[in-house]
């Protein structure tokens, strides 16, 4: 402690000279004592600082995909909270949506811009918790809905403010501007932030994006369904299927046919006029009921029946493919099934469409939202227009998202399995928390999952 003695001794000596109450010997002893005390205090302060820093390290949970394949590659991880950049916002996530798209992503059936590991999920809702100093579009406390390429299944999001969702016009920064303006790059993924409808609870807000936006675009922008049309919808009990059912019912005198398992018919009969089981011959049933044909097929299955369905379409009829759920037959990718699927799909003859005056089209919301090579601003403006129309319908109680069940982060595999086995009616919600199992609840841990009526918006129950 020599250096400490030198720093203290002059002050002590000066004080003793002025007061005359001590000697150099006492000063020396006092300095030694003070030096020891200072060293002890410094050590204590150092220890306190280390403890304080340890306490200040904040973390959050997220659901990661470690490799493409089965559900064993899905796990809950802990990430360290990073600071928000100047042109970024942080979002405290309250609820997430699970889509069939997420199962296909896990299995490697959907082309990705990133490779595992990455955070899963394409939609969520939450509250703006932090705002970068250059962000003026949002303020802390704003409730928002977020659509992403990946990364939604997280307790915290840090996103660049690229799309101004609350404005009448959407604008985007160039990649160079993003690099310059955004300090944090850990979660700078493609995203669209939208204002949350005031009348929706967090669970319904979390699942409306990837269900009602594609449903609205399919009905009003692609198929142009009109009064008097007869429409077939595959997988009527899914998230998009139930959304289509509600939205089509707002168009007068439209006959809606849906395919769904028998167990779902009672509930789906509220929005569908005719229901056909998957193991029935759908084409034969339609020809029997409507010998003159139907106007529109909205197909999220595709596969062997795609060619056959042309036989039930009227002239100027439209077959719109918006999914490929037939590709999923198990926990992992089935290459034999893929080969069969593509064999049937590749046999579509465009000359037949020409000769029979039919239309074949497709729609995929994810690639539509985040395409990088054409008109993203124009696309986002369309999405904002659709969102505004949906918000009016929600606030006017014309549509209401159906919630099938709610699950915690550590139940993600089971939640995905519910969709994979086609058991859901409506959307499945993922709560960004870990399940707390009380001793008396351990025996009933494997009990059946609750319906939406048995749960509340902010406190999931099993």
Short mmCIF file of C-alpha atoms in Angstrom, two decimals:
data_model
loop_
_atom_site.label_atom_id
_atom_site.label_comp_id
_atom_site.label_asym_id
_atom_site.label_seq_id
_atom_site.Cartn_x
_atom_site.Cartn_y
_atom_site.Cartn_z
CA UNK A 1 0.00 0.00 0.00
CA UNK A 2 2.85 2.47 -0.50
CA UNK A 3 1.06 4.53 -3.08
CA UNK A 4 -1.98 4.90 -0.85
CA UNK A 5 0.24 6.12 2.03
CA UNK A 6 1.74 8.84 -0.17
CA UNK A 7 -1.64 10.06 -1.23
CA UNK A 8 -3.00 10.21 2.29
CA UNK A 9 0.03 11.32 4.29
CA UNK A 10 0.35 14.91 2.98
CA UNK A 11 -3.24 15.65 3.83
CA UNK A 12 -2.83 14.24 7.31
CA UNK A 13 0.42 16.08 7.90
CA UNK A 14 -1.12 19.35 6.77
CA UNK A 15 -4.05 18.82 9.10
CA UNK A 16 -1.74 17.99 12.03
CA UNK A 17 0.41 21.03 11.39
CA UNK A 18 -2.63 23.28 11.58
CA UNK A 19 -4.08 21.71 14.72
CA UNK A 20 -0.90 20.73 16.53
CA UNK A 21 -2.72 17.84 18.09
CA UNK A 22 -0.57 14.95 16.82
CA UNK A 23 2.98 13.91 15.94
CA UNK A 24 4.53 12.44 12.83
CA UNK A 25 4.49 9.04 14.51
CA UNK A 26 0.76 9.24 15.05
CA UNK A 27 0.32 10.48 11.53
CA UNK A 28 2.23 7.48 10.23
CA UNK A 29 0.11 5.10 12.31
CA UNK A 30 -3.03 6.86 11.22
CA UNK A 31 -1.98 6.61 7.58
CA UNK A 32 -1.33 2.90 7.91
CA UNK A 33 -4.74 2.39 9.46
CA UNK A 34 -6.41 4.57 6.85
CA UNK A 35 -4.59 2.75 4.06
CA UNK A 36 -5.83 -0.59 5.34
CA UNK A 37 -9.37 0.73 5.63
CA UNK A 38 -9.20 2.23 2.13
CA UNK A 39 -7.99 -1.05 0.68
CA UNK A 40 -10.79 -2.91 2.43
CA UNK A 41 -13.33 -0.37 1.24
CA UNK A 42 -12.00 -0.59 -2.32
CA UNK A 43 -12.23 -4.37 -2.23
CA UNK A 44 -15.76 -4.15 -0.87
CA UNK A 45 -16.71 -1.64 -3.53
CA UNK A 46 -15.20 -3.83 -6.24
CA UNK A 47 -17.15 -6.81 -4.98
CA UNK A 48 -20.32 -4.75 -4.80
CA UNK A 49 -19.82 -3.48 -8.33
CA UNK A 50 -19.36 -7.01 -9.65
CA UNK A 51 -22.49 -8.16 -7.86
CA UNK A 52 -24.40 -5.15 -9.13
CA UNK A 53 -23.27 -5.81 -12.71
CA UNK A 54 -24.30 -9.44 -12.37
CA UNK A 55 -27.74 -8.36 -11.17
CA UNK A 56 -28.11 -5.92 -14.05
CA UNK A 57 -27.57 -8.56 -16.76
CA UNK A 58 -31.08 -9.05 -18.15
CA UNK A 59 -32.16 -12.01 -20.25
CA UNK A 60 -35.20 -13.22 -22.15
CA UNK A 61 -36.55 -16.55 -23.41
CA UNK A 62 -37.01 -17.52 -27.04
CA UNK A 63 -37.81 -20.63 -29.08
CA UNK A 64 -34.92 -21.61 -31.35
CA UNK A 65 -34.70 -24.01 -34.27
CA UNK A 66 -31.27 -25.65 -34.06
CA UNK A 67 -31.51 -27.64 -37.32
CA UNK A 68 -34.09 -28.48 -39.97
CA UNK A 69 -35.99 -31.67 -39.26
CA UNK A 70 -38.14 -33.08 -36.47
CA UNK A 71 -39.48 -31.47 -33.32
CA UNK A 72 -36.36 -32.52 -31.39
CA UNK A 73 -34.61 -29.54 -32.99
CA UNK A 74 -36.97 -27.07 -31.28
CA UNK A 75 -35.75 -25.78 -27.92
CA UNK A 76 -36.20 -22.86 -25.53
CA UNK A 77 -33.05 -20.78 -25.09
CA UNK A 78 -32.04 -17.75 -23.04
CA UNK A 79 -30.59 -14.67 -24.72
CA UNK A 80 -29.00 -11.60 -23.20
CA UNK A 81 -30.88 -8.33 -23.63
CA UNK A 82 -29.07 -6.00 -26.02
CA UNK A 83 -29.42 -2.21 -26.15
CA UNK A 84 -31.81 -0.61 -28.61
CA UNK A 85 -30.25 1.21 -31.56
CA UNK A 86 -31.07 4.74 -32.65
CA UNK A 87 -33.52 3.60 -35.32
CA UNK A 88 -34.94 0.60 -33.48
CA UNK A 89 -37.74 -0.25 -31.09
CA UNK A 90 -37.94 -2.96 -28.44
CA UNK A 91 -41.19 -4.88 -28.08
CA UNK A 92 -42.31 -6.80 -25.01
CA UNK A 93 -44.09 -9.77 -26.58
CA UNK A 94 -47.39 -10.81 -25.00
CA UNK A 95 -48.58 -13.63 -27.28
CA UNK A 96 -47.49 -15.42 -30.46
CA UNK A 97 -49.29 -17.29 -33.21
CA UNK A 98 -48.40 -20.77 -34.46
CA UNK A 99 -49.07 -21.55 -38.12
CA UNK A 100 -48.77 -24.63 -40.30
CA UNK A 101 -46.10 -22.60 -42.03
CA UNK A 102 -43.95 -22.99 -38.90
CA UNK A 103 -44.09 -26.78 -39.15
CA UNK A 104 -43.04 -26.64 -42.79
CA UNK A 105 -40.24 -24.22 -41.86
CA UNK A 106 -39.01 -26.60 -39.16
CA UNK A 107 -38.94 -29.50 -41.60
CA UNK A 108 -37.01 -27.47 -44.16
CA UNK A 109 -39.86 -27.36 -46.68
CA UNK A 110 -39.89 -23.56 -46.92
CA UNK A 111 -36.97 -21.68 -48.45
CA UNK A 112 -35.24 -19.53 -45.82
CA UNK A 113 -32.94 -16.52 -46.04
CA UNK A 114 -31.15 -17.74 -42.90
CA UNK A 115 -29.90 -21.11 -41.72
CA UNK A 116 -30.40 -22.60 -38.23
CA UNK A 117 -30.04 -21.76 -35.50
CA UNK A 118 -32.64 -19.01 -35.58
CA UNK A 119 -35.66 -17.92 -33.57
CA UNK A 120 -38.89 -19.37 -34.95
CA UNK A 121 -42.28 -17.77 -35.53
CA UNK A 122 -43.87 -15.34 -37.96
CA UNK A 123 -46.44 -13.39 -35.93
CA UNK A 124 -46.90 -11.95 -32.46
CA UNK A 125 -48.34 -9.03 -30.53
CA UNK A 126 -46.90 -6.91 -27.76
CA UNK A 127 -46.17 -3.48 -26.32
CA UNK A 128 -43.44 -1.06 -27.39
CA UNK A 129 -41.09 -1.05 -24.37
CA UNK A 130 -38.16 1.04 -25.67
CA UNK A 131 -37.75 3.53 -28.50
CA UNK A 132 -34.52 4.55 -30.22
CA UNK A 133 -33.63 8.23 -30.11
CA UNK A 134 -34.30 8.72 -33.84
CA UNK A 135 -37.66 6.90 -33.85
CA UNK A 136 -40.72 9.14 -34.02
CA UNK A 137 -43.32 6.72 -35.40
CA UNK A 138 -43.84 4.87 -32.11
CA UNK A 139 -43.84 5.66 -28.41
CA UNK A 140 -43.43 3.50 -25.32
CA UNK A 141 -46.69 1.75 -24.48
CA UNK A 142 -48.02 1.46 -28.04
CA UNK A 143 -49.77 -1.91 -28.61
CA UNK A 144 -48.66 -3.47 -31.89
CA UNK A 145 -48.98 -6.56 -34.06
CA UNK A 146 -45.78 -7.77 -35.72
CA UNK A 147 -45.37 -9.90 -38.85
CA UNK A 148 -41.90 -11.32 -39.46
CA UNK A 149 -39.94 -13.66 -41.67
CA UNK A 150 -38.70 -15.41 -38.51
CA UNK A 151 -38.12 -14.48 -34.88
CA UNK A 152 -41.59 -13.94 -33.39
CA UNK A 153 -41.40 -16.62 -30.69
CA UNK A 154 -39.48 -14.52 -28.23
CA UNK A 155 -40.21 -12.58 -25.05
CA UNK A 156 -38.44 -9.57 -26.51
CA UNK A 157 -37.98 -8.23 -30.02
CA UNK A 158 -35.62 -5.52 -31.20
CA UNK A 159 -36.64 -4.40 -34.67
CA UNK A 160 -35.50 -1.69 -37.06
CA UNK A 161 -38.19 0.85 -37.84
CA UNK A 162 -38.29 0.45 -41.61
CA UNK A 163 -42.00 0.30 -42.37
CA UNK A 164 -44.05 3.11 -40.89
CA UNK A 165 -47.17 1.11 -40.28
CA UNK A 166 -49.14 3.89 -38.60
CA UNK A 167 -48.68 6.33 -41.46
CA UNK A 168 -50.76 6.61 -44.63
CA UNK A 169 -47.71 5.89 -46.71
CA UNK A 170 -45.06 3.26 -46.09
CA UNK A 171 -41.36 3.93 -46.55
CA UNK A 172 -38.24 1.82 -46.32
CA UNK A 173 -34.59 2.55 -45.69
CA UNK A 174 -31.94 1.23 -48.04
CA UNK A 175 -29.65 -1.52 -46.73
CA UNK A 176 -26.85 1.05 -46.44
CA UNK A 177 -29.04 3.32 -44.33
CA UNK A 178 -30.04 0.42 -42.11
CA UNK A 179 -26.41 -0.46 -41.47
CA UNK A 180 -25.58 3.12 -40.63
CA UNK A 181 -28.59 3.89 -38.46
CA UNK A 182 -29.09 0.67 -36.51
CA UNK A 183 -26.58 0.00 -33.76
CA UNK A 184 -27.93 -3.41 -32.80
CA UNK A 185 -28.00 -6.04 -35.54
CA UNK A 186 -28.85 -9.17 -33.54
CA UNK A 187 -32.53 -9.10 -34.44
CA UNK A 188 -32.60 -6.86 -37.50
CA UNK A 189 -34.88 -9.18 -39.45
CA UNK A 190 -37.50 -8.28 -42.01
CA UNK A 191 -40.65 -7.22 -40.23
CA UNK A 192 -43.85 -5.23 -40.51
CA UNK A 193 -45.20 -3.47 -37.43
CA UNK A 194 -48.94 -2.76 -37.39
CA UNK A 195 -51.20 -0.97 -34.88
CA UNK A 196 -53.19 -3.43 -32.77
CA UNK A 197 -57.00 -3.22 -33.07
CA UNK A 198 -58.32 -1.79 -29.81
CA UNK A 199 -61.13 -4.31 -29.41
CA UNK A 200 -58.89 -7.41 -29.58
CA UNK A 201 -57.33 -9.17 -26.61
CA UNK A 202 -53.70 -10.19 -26.93
CA UNK A 203 -54.41 -13.81 -27.93
CA UNK A 204 -56.64 -12.88 -30.85
CA UNK A 205 -54.34 -10.04 -31.87
CA UNK A 206 -51.40 -12.45 -32.01
CA UNK A 207 -53.04 -14.68 -34.61
CA UNK A 208 -54.98 -12.33 -36.87
CA UNK A 209 -52.09 -11.45 -39.20
CA UNK A 210 -51.32 -14.78 -40.85
CA UNK A 211 -54.99 -15.81 -40.92
CA UNK A 212 -57.11 -12.83 -41.90
CA UNK A 213 -54.69 -10.95 -44.16
CA UNK A 214 -54.31 -13.88 -46.60
CA UNK A 215 -58.02 -14.68 -46.29
CA UNK A 216 -58.98 -11.11 -47.22
CA UNK A 217 -56.54 -10.94 -50.14
CA UNK A 218 -57.68 -14.33 -51.47
CA UNK A 219 -61.34 -13.32 -51.34
CA UNK A 220 -61.21 -9.73 -52.56
CA UNK A 221 -58.00 -9.35 -54.58
CA UNK A 222 -57.36 -12.74 -56.22
CA UNK A 223 -60.55 -14.82 -56.41
CA UNK A 224 -62.85 -11.75 -56.43
CA UNK A 225 -65.67 -13.72 -54.85
CA UNK A 226 -69.07 -12.19 -55.59
CA UNK A 227 -72.69 -12.73 -54.65
CA UNK A 228 -74.02 -15.98 -56.11
CA UNK A 229 -70.65 -17.77 -56.19
CA UNK A 230 -70.11 -21.31 -54.95
CA UNK A 231 -66.75 -21.67 -53.18
CA UNK A 232 -64.79 -24.71 -51.98
CA UNK A 233 -62.29 -24.22 -49.14
CA UNK A 234 -59.89 -26.99 -48.12
CA UNK A 235 -58.97 -27.35 -44.42
CA UNK A 236 -61.94 -25.27 -43.33
CA UNK A 237 -61.06 -25.71 -39.65
CA UNK A 238 -57.60 -24.15 -39.89
CA UNK A 239 -56.73 -20.57 -39.05
CA UNK A 240 -57.10 -19.30 -42.62
CA UNK A 241 -60.09 -21.58 -43.24
CA UNK A 242 -62.07 -20.14 -40.34
CA UNK A 243 -61.07 -16.61 -41.38
CA UNK A 244 -62.26 -17.25 -44.95
CA UNK A 245 -65.54 -18.60 -43.58
CA UNK A 246 -66.21 -15.46 -41.54
CA UNK A 247 -65.21 -13.03 -44.30
CA UNK A 248 -67.13 -14.80 -47.07
CA UNK A 249 -70.28 -14.76 -44.92
CA UNK A 250 -70.21 -10.97 -45.22
CA UNK A 251 -70.84 -11.35 -48.98
CA UNK A 252 -74.53 -12.08 -49.61
CA UNK A 253 -75.72 -15.28 -51.27
CA UNK A 254 -72.38 -17.11 -51.41
CA UNK A 255 -72.46 -20.89 -50.90
CA UNK A 256 -69.45 -22.07 -48.90
CA UNK A 257 -68.24 -25.68 -49.03
CA UNK A 258 -65.52 -26.81 -46.63
CA UNK A 259 -63.47 -29.95 -46.08
CA UNK A 260 -62.88 -30.90 -42.44
CA UNK A 261 -62.89 -33.93 -40.17
CA UNK A 262 -66.24 -35.01 -38.72
CA UNK A 263 -65.35 -33.82 -35.21
CA UNK A 264 -65.13 -30.23 -36.47
CA UNK A 265 -68.41 -30.13 -38.38
CA UNK A 266 -70.65 -28.94 -35.55
CA UNK A 267 -68.68 -25.75 -34.92
CA UNK A 268 -67.81 -25.10 -38.56
CA UNK A 269 -71.47 -25.36 -39.58
CA UNK A 270 -71.87 -21.85 -38.17
CA UNK A 271 -69.90 -20.42 -41.10
CA UNK A 272 -69.95 -23.19 -43.76
CA UNK A 273 -73.02 -24.34 -45.69
CA UNK A 274 -71.69 -27.77 -46.72
CA UNK A 275 -68.96 -29.82 -45.03
CA UNK A 276 -67.17 -32.81 -46.56
CA UNK A 277 -64.87 -35.19 -44.69
CA UNK A 278 -61.29 -35.61 -45.97
CA UNK A 279 -61.74 -39.34 -46.56
CA UNK A 280 -64.76 -38.74 -48.80
CA UNK A 281 -64.39 -38.28 -52.55
CA UNK A 282 -64.63 -34.50 -52.56
CA UNK A 283 -64.95 -34.21 -56.34
CA UNK A 284 -67.74 -36.78 -56.53
CA UNK A 285 -69.64 -35.08 -53.70
CA UNK A 286 -69.40 -31.67 -55.36
CA UNK A 287 -70.54 -33.03 -58.73
CA UNK A 288 -73.51 -34.65 -57.00
CA UNK A 289 -74.50 -31.45 -55.16
CA UNK A 290 -73.60 -28.94 -57.89
CA UNK A 291 -73.72 -30.65 -61.30
CA UNK A 292 -73.25 -27.31 -63.08
CA UNK A 293 -69.99 -26.71 -61.25
CA UNK A 294 -68.59 -24.23 -58.75
CA UNK A 295 -66.83 -20.89 -59.14
CA UNK A 296 -63.81 -20.93 -56.84
CA UNK A 297 -61.49 -23.43 -55.15
CA UNK A 298 -59.27 -22.09 -52.34
CA UNK A 299 -56.70 -24.83 -51.84
CA UNK A 300 -54.13 -24.96 -49.03
CA UNK A 301 -53.51 -28.69 -49.54
CA UNK A 302 -52.58 -29.14 -53.23
CA UNK A 303 -51.41 -32.53 -54.46
CA UNK A 304 -53.20 -35.36 -56.30
CA UNK A 305 -56.65 -33.73 -56.41
CA UNK A 306 -55.38 -30.49 -57.94
CA UNK A 307 -55.84 -31.69 -61.51
CA UNK A 308 -59.16 -33.39 -60.74
CA UNK A 309 -60.64 -30.24 -59.26
CA UNK A 310 -60.62 -28.56 -62.65
CA UNK A 311 -63.46 -30.91 -63.52
CA UNK A 312 -65.79 -29.22 -61.01
CA UNK A 313 -65.07 -25.62 -62.03
CA UNK A 314 -67.43 -23.59 -64.19
CA UNK A 315 -66.00 -21.65 -67.14
CA UNK A 316 -64.05 -18.66 -65.76
CA UNK A 317 -63.65 -20.64 -62.54
CA UNK A 318 -60.58 -20.04 -60.38
CA UNK A 319 -58.36 -22.49 -58.52
CA UNK A 320 -56.12 -20.63 -56.07
CA UNK A 321 -53.36 -22.51 -54.23
CA UNK A 322 -52.28 -20.83 -50.99
CA UNK A 323 -50.58 -23.70 -49.19
CA UNK A 324 -49.06 -27.17 -49.48
CA UNK A 325 -50.03 -28.89 -46.24
CA UNK A 326 -50.05 -32.29 -47.98
CA UNK A 327 -46.26 -32.12 -47.88
CA UNK A 328 -46.40 -32.72 -44.11
CA UNK A 329 -47.12 -36.36 -43.27
CA UNK A 330 -45.02 -36.84 -40.14
CA UNK A 331 -42.53 -35.26 -37.76
CA UNK A 332 -39.85 -35.02 -40.44
CA UNK A 333 -39.65 -34.40 -44.17
CA UNK A 334 -40.92 -37.36 -46.21
CA UNK A 335 -38.95 -37.46 -49.47
CA UNK A 336 -41.17 -40.11 -51.08
CA UNK A 337 -44.23 -37.98 -50.40
CA UNK A 338 -42.43 -34.94 -51.83
CA UNK A 339 -41.69 -36.81 -55.03
CA UNK A 340 -45.33 -37.88 -55.41
CA UNK A 341 -46.54 -34.36 -54.70
CA UNK A 342 -44.32 -32.67 -57.25
CA UNK A 343 -45.09 -35.35 -59.84
CA UNK A 344 -48.79 -34.51 -59.67
CA UNK A 345 -48.24 -30.75 -59.52
CA UNK A 346 -45.88 -30.70 -62.49
CA UNK A 347 -48.50 -32.41 -64.66
CA UNK A 348 -50.71 -29.30 -64.73
CA UNK A 349 -51.25 -28.42 -68.37
CA UNK A 350 -51.50 -24.67 -69.11
CA UNK A 351 -53.13 -25.42 -72.47
CA UNK A 352 -55.98 -27.09 -70.60
CA UNK A 353 -56.51 -23.87 -68.66
CA UNK A 354 -56.65 -21.99 -71.96
CA UNK A 355 -59.03 -24.40 -73.66
CA UNK A 356 -61.42 -24.65 -70.71
CA UNK A 357 -61.33 -20.96 -69.72
CA UNK A 358 -60.03 -21.62 -66.23
CA UNK A 359 -57.68 -19.71 -63.95
CA UNK A 360 -54.93 -21.22 -61.79
CA UNK A 361 -53.27 -18.89 -59.30
CA UNK A 362 -51.28 -18.85 -56.10
CA UNK A 363 -50.65 -16.77 -53.01
CA UNK A 364 -48.06 -17.04 -50.22
CA UNK A 365 -48.21 -14.23 -47.65
CA UNK A 366 -44.67 -14.63 -46.37
CA UNK A 367 -42.97 -14.25 -49.75
CA UNK A 368 -45.46 -11.52 -50.67
CA UNK A 369 -44.57 -9.49 -47.57
CA UNK A 370 -40.82 -9.90 -47.65
CA UNK A 371 -39.93 -10.12 -51.33
CA UNK A 372 -36.69 -8.25 -51.95
CA UNK A 373 -36.64 -7.80 -55.67
CA UNK A 374 -39.83 -5.97 -56.52
CA UNK A 375 -42.13 -3.24 -55.18
CA UNK A 376 -41.96 -3.80 -51.43
CA UNK A 377 -43.34 -0.34 -50.67
CA UNK A 378 -46.34 -0.95 -52.91
CA UNK A 379 -46.93 -4.33 -51.27
CA UNK A 380 -46.76 -2.86 -47.79
CA UNK A 381 -49.23 -0.14 -48.76
CA UNK A 382 -51.65 -2.86 -49.88
CA UNK A 383 -51.15 -4.72 -46.59
CA UNK A 384 -51.87 -1.52 -44.66
CA UNK A 385 -55.08 -0.99 -46.63
CA UNK A 386 -56.15 -4.57 -45.91
CA UNK A 387 -55.23 -4.13 -42.24
CA UNK A 388 -57.36 -0.99 -41.98
CA UNK A 389 -60.34 -2.81 -43.50
CA UNK A 390 -59.88 -5.75 -41.13
CA UNK A 391 -59.63 -3.40 -38.16
CA UNK A 392 -62.97 -1.83 -39.11
CA UNK A 393 -64.57 -5.26 -39.34
CA UNK A 394 -63.11 -6.29 -35.98
CA UNK A 395 -64.16 -3.10 -34.22
CA UNK A 396 -67.60 -3.44 -35.81
CA UNK A 397 -67.82 -7.01 -34.46
CA UNK A 398 -68.22 -8.43 -37.96
CA UNK A 399 -65.36 -10.89 -37.56
CA UNK A 400 -63.85 -12.54 -34.49
CA UNK A 401 -60.75 -14.80 -34.58
CA UNK A 402 -61.29 -18.32 -33.31
CA UNK A 403 -58.74 -19.47 -30.73
CA UNK A 404 -58.25 -23.23 -30.49
CA UNK A 405 -55.84 -23.47 -27.55
CA UNK A 406 -52.98 -21.80 -25.69
CA UNK A 407 -49.57 -23.21 -24.84
CA UNK A 408 -46.41 -22.07 -23.05
CA UNK A 409 -42.93 -21.80 -24.54
CA UNK A 410 -41.83 -25.11 -23.06
CA UNK A 411 -44.88 -26.76 -24.67
CA UNK A 412 -44.04 -25.58 -28.18
CA UNK A 413 -43.46 -29.10 -29.51
CA UNK A 414 -46.88 -30.25 -28.29
CA UNK A 415 -48.52 -27.13 -29.72
CA UNK A 416 -46.96 -27.75 -33.13
CA UNK A 417 -48.06 -31.38 -32.98
CA UNK A 418 -51.67 -30.26 -32.52
CA UNK A 419 -51.50 -28.48 -35.87
CA UNK A 420 -49.50 -31.25 -37.50
CA UNK A 421 -52.19 -33.78 -36.56
CA UNK A 422 -54.90 -31.39 -37.85
CA UNK A 423 -56.75 -31.31 -34.51
CA UNK A 424 -57.17 -27.55 -34.21
CA UNK A 425 -60.26 -25.48 -35.00
CA UNK A 426 -58.95 -21.96 -35.47
CA UNK A 427 -55.59 -20.64 -34.33
CA UNK A 428 -53.13 -21.96 -31.74
CA UNK A 429 -51.55 -19.39 -29.41
CA UNK A 430 -48.08 -19.54 -27.86
CA UNK A 431 -47.66 -17.67 -24.55
CA UNK A 432 -44.09 -16.32 -24.08
CA UNK A 433 -43.67 -17.76 -20.59
CA UNK A 434 -42.49 -21.01 -19.10
CA UNK A 435 -45.12 -23.30 -17.62
CA UNK A 436 -45.25 -23.20 -13.82
CA UNK A 437 -46.20 -26.64 -12.53
CA UNK A 438 -47.43 -26.72 -8.94
CA UNK A 439 -47.02 -29.96 -6.95
CA UNK A 440 -50.76 -30.65 -6.95
CA UNK A 441 -50.88 -30.07 -10.72
CA UNK A 442 -48.09 -32.51 -11.63
CA UNK A 443 -50.49 -35.45 -11.72
CA UNK A 444 -52.72 -33.68 -14.25
CA UNK A 445 -49.90 -32.29 -16.40
CA UNK A 446 -50.95 -34.41 -19.36
CA UNK A 447 -54.60 -33.37 -19.19
CA UNK A 448 -56.40 -32.17 -22.31
CA UNK A 449 -55.58 -28.62 -23.38
CA UNK A 450 -58.17 -25.87 -22.72
CA UNK A 451 -60.43 -24.28 -25.28
CA UNK A 452 -60.55 -20.52 -25.72
CA UNK A 453 -63.64 -20.32 -23.50
CA UNK A 454 -61.77 -22.00 -20.65
CA UNK A 455 -58.87 -19.61 -20.69
CA UNK A 456 -58.32 -15.90 -20.26
CA UNK A 457 -56.37 -13.52 -22.41
CA UNK A 458 -53.55 -12.82 -19.98
CA UNK A 459 -53.44 -15.90 -17.77
CA UNK A 460 -53.31 -19.21 -19.62
CA UNK A 461 -54.70 -22.17 -17.74
CA UNK A 462 -54.39 -25.85 -18.32
#
